[in-house]
Coordinates of N, CA and C in Angstrom, one line a residue:
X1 N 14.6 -29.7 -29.9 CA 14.1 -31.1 -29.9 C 13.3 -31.2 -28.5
X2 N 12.3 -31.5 -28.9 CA 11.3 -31.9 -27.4 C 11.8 -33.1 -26.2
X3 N 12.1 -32.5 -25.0 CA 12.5 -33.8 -24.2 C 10.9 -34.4 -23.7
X4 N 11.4 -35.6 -23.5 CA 10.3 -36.7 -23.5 C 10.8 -36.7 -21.7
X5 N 11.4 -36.3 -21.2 CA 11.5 -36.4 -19.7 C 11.5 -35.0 -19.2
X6 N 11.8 -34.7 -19.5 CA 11.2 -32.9 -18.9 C 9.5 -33.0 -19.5
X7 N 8.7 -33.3 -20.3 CA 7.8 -33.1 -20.4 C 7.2 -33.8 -19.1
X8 N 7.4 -35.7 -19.3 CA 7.0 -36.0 -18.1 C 7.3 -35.5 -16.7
X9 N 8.5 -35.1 -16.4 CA 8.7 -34.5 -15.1 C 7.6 -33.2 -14.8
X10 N 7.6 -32.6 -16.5 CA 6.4 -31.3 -15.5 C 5.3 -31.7 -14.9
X11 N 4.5 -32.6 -15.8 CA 3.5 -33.2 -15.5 C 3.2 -33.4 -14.1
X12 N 4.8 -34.2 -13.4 CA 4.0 -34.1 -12.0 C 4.6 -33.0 -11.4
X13 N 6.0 -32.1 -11.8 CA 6.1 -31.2 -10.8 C 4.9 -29.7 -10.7
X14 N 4.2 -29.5 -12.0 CA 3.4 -28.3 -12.2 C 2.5 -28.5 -11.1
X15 N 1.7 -29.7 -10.9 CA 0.5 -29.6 -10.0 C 1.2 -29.7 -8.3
X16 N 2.2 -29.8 -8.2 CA 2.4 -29.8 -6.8 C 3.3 -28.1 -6.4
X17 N 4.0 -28.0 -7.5 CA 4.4 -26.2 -7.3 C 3.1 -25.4 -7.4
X18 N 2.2 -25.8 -8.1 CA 1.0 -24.8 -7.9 C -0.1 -25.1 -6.5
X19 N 0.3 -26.5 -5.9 CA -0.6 -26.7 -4.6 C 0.6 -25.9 -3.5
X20 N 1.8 -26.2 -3.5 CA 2.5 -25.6 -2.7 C 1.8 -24.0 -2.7
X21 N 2.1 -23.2 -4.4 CA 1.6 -21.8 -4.1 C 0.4 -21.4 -3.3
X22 N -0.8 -22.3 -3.5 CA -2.0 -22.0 -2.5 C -1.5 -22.2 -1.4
X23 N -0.8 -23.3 -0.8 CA -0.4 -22.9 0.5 C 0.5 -21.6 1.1
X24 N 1.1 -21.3 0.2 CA 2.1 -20.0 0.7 C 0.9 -18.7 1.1
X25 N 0.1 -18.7 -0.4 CA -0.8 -17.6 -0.3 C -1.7 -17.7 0.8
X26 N -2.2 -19.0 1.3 CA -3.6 -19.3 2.1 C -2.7 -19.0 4.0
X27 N -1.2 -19.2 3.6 CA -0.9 -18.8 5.5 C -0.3 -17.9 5.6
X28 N 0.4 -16.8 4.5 CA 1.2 -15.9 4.3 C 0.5 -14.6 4.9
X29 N -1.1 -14.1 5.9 CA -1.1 -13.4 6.3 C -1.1 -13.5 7.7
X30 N -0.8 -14.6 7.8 CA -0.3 -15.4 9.5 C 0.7 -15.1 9.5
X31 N 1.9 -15.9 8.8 CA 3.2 -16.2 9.0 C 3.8 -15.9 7.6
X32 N 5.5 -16.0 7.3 CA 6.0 -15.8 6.2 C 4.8 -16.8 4.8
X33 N 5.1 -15.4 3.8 CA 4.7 -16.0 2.7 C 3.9 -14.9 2.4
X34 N 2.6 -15.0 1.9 CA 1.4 -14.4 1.2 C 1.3 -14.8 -0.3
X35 N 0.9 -13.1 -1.0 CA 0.3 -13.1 -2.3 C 1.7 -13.3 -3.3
X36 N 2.7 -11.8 -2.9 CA 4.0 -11.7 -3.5 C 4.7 -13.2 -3.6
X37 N 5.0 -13.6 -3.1 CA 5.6 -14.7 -3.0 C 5.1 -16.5 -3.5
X38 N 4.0 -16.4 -3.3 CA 3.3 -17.0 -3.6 C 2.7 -17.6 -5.6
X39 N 2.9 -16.3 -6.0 CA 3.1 -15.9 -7.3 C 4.2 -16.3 -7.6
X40 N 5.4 -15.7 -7.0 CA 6.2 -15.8 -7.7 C 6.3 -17.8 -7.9
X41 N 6.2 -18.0 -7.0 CA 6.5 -20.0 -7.1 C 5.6 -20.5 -8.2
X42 N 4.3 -19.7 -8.0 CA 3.1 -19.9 -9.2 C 3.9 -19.7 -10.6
X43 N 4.6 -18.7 -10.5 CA 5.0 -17.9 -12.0 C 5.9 -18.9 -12.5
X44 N 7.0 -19.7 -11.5 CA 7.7 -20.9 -11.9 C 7.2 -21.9 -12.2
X45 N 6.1 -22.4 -11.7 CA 5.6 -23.5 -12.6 C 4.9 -23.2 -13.9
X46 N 4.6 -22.0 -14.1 CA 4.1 -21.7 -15.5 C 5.4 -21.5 -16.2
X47 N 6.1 -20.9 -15.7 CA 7.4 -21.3 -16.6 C 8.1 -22.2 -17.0
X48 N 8.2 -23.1 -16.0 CA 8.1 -25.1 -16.4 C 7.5 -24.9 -17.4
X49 N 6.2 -25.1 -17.0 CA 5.2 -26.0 -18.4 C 5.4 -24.9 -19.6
X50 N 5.6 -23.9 -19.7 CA 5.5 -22.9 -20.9 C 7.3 -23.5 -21.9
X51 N 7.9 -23.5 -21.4 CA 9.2 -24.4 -20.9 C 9.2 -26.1 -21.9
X52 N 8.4 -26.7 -21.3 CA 8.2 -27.8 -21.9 C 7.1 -28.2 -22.5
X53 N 6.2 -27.5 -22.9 CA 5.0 -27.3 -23.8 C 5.0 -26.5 -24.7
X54 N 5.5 -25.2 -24.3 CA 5.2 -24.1 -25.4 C 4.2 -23.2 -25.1
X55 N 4.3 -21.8 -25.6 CA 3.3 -21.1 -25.0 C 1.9 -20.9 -25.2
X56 N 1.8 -21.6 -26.3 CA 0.3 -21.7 -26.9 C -0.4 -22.9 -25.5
X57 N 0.2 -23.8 -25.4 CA -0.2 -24.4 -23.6 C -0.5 -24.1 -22.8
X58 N 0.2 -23.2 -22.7 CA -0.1 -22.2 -21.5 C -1.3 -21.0 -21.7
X59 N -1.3 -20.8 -22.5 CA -2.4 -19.7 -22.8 C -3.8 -20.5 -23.0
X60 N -4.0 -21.7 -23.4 CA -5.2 -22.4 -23.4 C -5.2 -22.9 -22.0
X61 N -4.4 -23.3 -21.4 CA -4.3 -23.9 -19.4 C -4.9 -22.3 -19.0
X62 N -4.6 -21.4 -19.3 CA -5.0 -20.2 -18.1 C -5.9 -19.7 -18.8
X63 N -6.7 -19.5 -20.2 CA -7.7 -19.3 -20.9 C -8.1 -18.0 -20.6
X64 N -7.7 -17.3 -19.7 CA -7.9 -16.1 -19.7 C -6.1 -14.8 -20.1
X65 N -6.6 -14.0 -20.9 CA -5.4 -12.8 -20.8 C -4.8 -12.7 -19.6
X66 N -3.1 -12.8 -19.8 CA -2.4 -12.5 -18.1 C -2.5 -10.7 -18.4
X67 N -3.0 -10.4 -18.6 CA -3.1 -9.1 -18.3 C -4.3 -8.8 -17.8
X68 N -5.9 -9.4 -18.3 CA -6.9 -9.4 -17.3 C -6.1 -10.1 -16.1
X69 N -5.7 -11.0 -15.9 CA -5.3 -11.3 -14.4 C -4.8 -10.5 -13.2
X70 N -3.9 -10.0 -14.0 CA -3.3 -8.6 -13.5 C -3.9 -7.5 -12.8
X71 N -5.0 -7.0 -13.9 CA -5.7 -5.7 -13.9 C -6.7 -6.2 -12.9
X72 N -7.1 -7.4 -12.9 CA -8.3 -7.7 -11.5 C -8.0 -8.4 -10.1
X73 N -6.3 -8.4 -10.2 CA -5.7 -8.6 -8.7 C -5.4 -7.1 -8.3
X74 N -5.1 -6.2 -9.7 CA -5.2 -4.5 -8.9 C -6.2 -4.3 -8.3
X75 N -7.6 -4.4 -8.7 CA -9.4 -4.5 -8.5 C -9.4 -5.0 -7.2
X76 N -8.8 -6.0 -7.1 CA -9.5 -6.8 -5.8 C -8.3 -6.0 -4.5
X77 N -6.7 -6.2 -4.8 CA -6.3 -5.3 -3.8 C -7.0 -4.2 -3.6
X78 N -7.8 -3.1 -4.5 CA -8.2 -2.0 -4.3 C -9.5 -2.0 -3.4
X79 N -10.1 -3.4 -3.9 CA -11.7 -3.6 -3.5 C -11.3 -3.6 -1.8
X80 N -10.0 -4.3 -1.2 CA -9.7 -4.5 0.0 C -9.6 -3.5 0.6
X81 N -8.5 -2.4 0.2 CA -9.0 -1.0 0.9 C -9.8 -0.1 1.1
X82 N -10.2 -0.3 0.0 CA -12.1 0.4 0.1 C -12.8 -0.2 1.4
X83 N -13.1 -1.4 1.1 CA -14.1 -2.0 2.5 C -13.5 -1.5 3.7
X84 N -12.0 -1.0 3.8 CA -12.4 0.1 5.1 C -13.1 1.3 4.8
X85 N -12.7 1.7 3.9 CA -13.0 3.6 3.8 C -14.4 3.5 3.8
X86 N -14.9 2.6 3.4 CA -17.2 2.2 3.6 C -17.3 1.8 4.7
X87 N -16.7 1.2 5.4 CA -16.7 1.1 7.5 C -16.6 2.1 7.9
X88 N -16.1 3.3 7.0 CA -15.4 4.4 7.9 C -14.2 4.2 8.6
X89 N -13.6 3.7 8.3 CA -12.0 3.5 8.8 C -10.9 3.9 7.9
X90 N -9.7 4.1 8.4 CA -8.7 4.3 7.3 C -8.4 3.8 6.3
X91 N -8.5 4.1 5.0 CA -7.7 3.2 4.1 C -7.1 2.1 4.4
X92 N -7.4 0.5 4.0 CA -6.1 -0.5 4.2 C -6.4 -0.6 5.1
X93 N -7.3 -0.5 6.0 CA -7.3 -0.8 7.3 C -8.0 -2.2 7.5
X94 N -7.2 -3.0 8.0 CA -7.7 -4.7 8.3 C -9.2 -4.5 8.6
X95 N -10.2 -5.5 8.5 CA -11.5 -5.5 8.6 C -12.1 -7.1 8.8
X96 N -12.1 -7.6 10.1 CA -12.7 -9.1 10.3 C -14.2 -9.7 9.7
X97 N -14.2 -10.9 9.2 CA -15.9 -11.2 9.4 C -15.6 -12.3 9.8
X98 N -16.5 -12.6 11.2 CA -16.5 -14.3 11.8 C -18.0 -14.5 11.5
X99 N -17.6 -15.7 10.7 CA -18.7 -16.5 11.2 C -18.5 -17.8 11.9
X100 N -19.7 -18.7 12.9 CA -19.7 -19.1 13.4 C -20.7 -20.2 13.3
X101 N -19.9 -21.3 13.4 CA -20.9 -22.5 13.1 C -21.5 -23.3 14.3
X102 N -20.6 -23.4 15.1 CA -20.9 -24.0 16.2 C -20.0 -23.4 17.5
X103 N -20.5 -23.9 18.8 CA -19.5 -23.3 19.8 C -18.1 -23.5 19.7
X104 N -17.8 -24.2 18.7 CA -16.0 -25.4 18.7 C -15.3 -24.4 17.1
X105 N -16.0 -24.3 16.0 CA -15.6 -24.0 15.1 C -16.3 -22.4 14.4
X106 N -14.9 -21.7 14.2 CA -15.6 -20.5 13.7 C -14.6 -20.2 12.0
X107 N -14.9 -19.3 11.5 CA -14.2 -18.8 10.2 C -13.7 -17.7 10.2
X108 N -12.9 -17.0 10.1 CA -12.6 -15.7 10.0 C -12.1 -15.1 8.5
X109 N -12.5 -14.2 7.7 CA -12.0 -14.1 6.6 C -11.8 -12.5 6.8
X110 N -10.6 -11.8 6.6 CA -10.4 -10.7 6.3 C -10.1 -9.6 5.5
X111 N -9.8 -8.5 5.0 CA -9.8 -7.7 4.1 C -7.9 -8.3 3.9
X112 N -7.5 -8.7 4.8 CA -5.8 -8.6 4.7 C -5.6 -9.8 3.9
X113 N -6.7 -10.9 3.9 CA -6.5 -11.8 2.8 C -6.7 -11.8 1.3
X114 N -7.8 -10.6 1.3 CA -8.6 -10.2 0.3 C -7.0 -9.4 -0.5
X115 N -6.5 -8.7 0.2 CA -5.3 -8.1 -0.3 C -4.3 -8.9 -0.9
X116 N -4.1 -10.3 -0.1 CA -3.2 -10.8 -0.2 C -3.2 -12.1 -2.0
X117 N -4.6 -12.4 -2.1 CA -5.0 -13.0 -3.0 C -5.2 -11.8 -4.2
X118 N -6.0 -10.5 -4.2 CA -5.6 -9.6 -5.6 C -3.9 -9.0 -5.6
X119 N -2.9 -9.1 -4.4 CA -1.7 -9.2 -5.0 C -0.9 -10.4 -5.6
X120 N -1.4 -11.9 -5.7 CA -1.2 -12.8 -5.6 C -1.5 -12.6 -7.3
X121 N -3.0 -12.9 -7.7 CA -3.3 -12.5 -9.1 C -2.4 -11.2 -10.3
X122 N -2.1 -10.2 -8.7 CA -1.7 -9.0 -10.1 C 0.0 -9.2 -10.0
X123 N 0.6 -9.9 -9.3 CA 1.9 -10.5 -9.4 C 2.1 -11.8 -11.0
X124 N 1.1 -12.5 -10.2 CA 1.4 -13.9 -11.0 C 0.7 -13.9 -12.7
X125 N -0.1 -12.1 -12.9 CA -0.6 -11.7 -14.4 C 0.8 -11.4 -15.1
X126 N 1.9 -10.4 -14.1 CA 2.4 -9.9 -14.4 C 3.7 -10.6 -15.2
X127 N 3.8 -12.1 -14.7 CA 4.5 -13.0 -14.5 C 4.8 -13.8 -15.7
X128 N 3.0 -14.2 -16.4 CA 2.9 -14.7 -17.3 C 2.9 -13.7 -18.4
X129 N 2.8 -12.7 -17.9 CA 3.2 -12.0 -19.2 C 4.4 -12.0 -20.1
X130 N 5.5 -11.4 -19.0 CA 6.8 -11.7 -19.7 C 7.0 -12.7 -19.7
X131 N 6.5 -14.3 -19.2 CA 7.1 -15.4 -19.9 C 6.5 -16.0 -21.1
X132 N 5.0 -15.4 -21.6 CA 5.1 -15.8 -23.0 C 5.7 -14.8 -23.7
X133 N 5.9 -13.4 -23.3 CA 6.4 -13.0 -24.6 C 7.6 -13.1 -24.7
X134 N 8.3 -13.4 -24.1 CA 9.7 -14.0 -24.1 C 9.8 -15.6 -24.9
X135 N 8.6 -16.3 -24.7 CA 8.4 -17.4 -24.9 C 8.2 -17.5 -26.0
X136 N 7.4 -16.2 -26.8 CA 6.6 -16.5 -28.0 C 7.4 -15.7 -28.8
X137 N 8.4 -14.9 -28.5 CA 9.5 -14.1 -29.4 C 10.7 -14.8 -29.3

């Protein structure tokens, strides 16, 4: 029987367990957290809503196969170690770009984020996998 308060509870807990996960992932190459971890909190709120929707919800919410999700957070972790080995540096080797807007504010985006977002994706593919097929068997 469908609960009428777990539905509404997901409602508002899905969108704030999935803002929390951008923040785990977005400071996790600073401080505790990152991609791994990050996922997994992501993978819990798809299990909520899969949970209290059903999995056919869930597969229309992420509209793409969790298995493409997967296979292109391996791509993108991979793309990250590459852009050393094309600098000529070691494998996996961290690699900065600053840009700079003004003398007060600059950006820095690195290969270690770039890693940390296609483990983020090939975690949280992996995630939704076994929860619909668990869901849908």
């Amino acid at each position: 029987m469908p609960s009428l308060i777990l539905k509404t509870a997901t409602r508002l807990l899905v969108g704030l367990i999935l803002t929390f996960s951008i923040y785990l992932l977005l400071r996790g190459h600073n401080a505790p957290g990152g991609g791994f971890a990050a996922a997994l909190v992501a993978g819990t709120g798809f299990a909520l809503f899969a949970i209290a929707e059903g999995p056919a919800a869930v597969r229309q919410a992420i509209r793409i196969a969790p298995q493409k999700i997967a296979m292109g957070g391996l791509g993108l972790a991979l793309v990250s170690g590459l852009a050393a080995a094309v600098a000529g540096r070691p494998f996996f080797t961290g690699i900065w770009w600053i840009w700079k807007n003004s003398a007060a504010s600059e950006l820095a985006i690195g290969t270690p984020m770039l890693f940390d977002v296609g483990v983020f994706f090939a975690v949280l593919g992996t995630i939704l996998t076994l929860i619909l097929a668990l869901e849908e068997n």
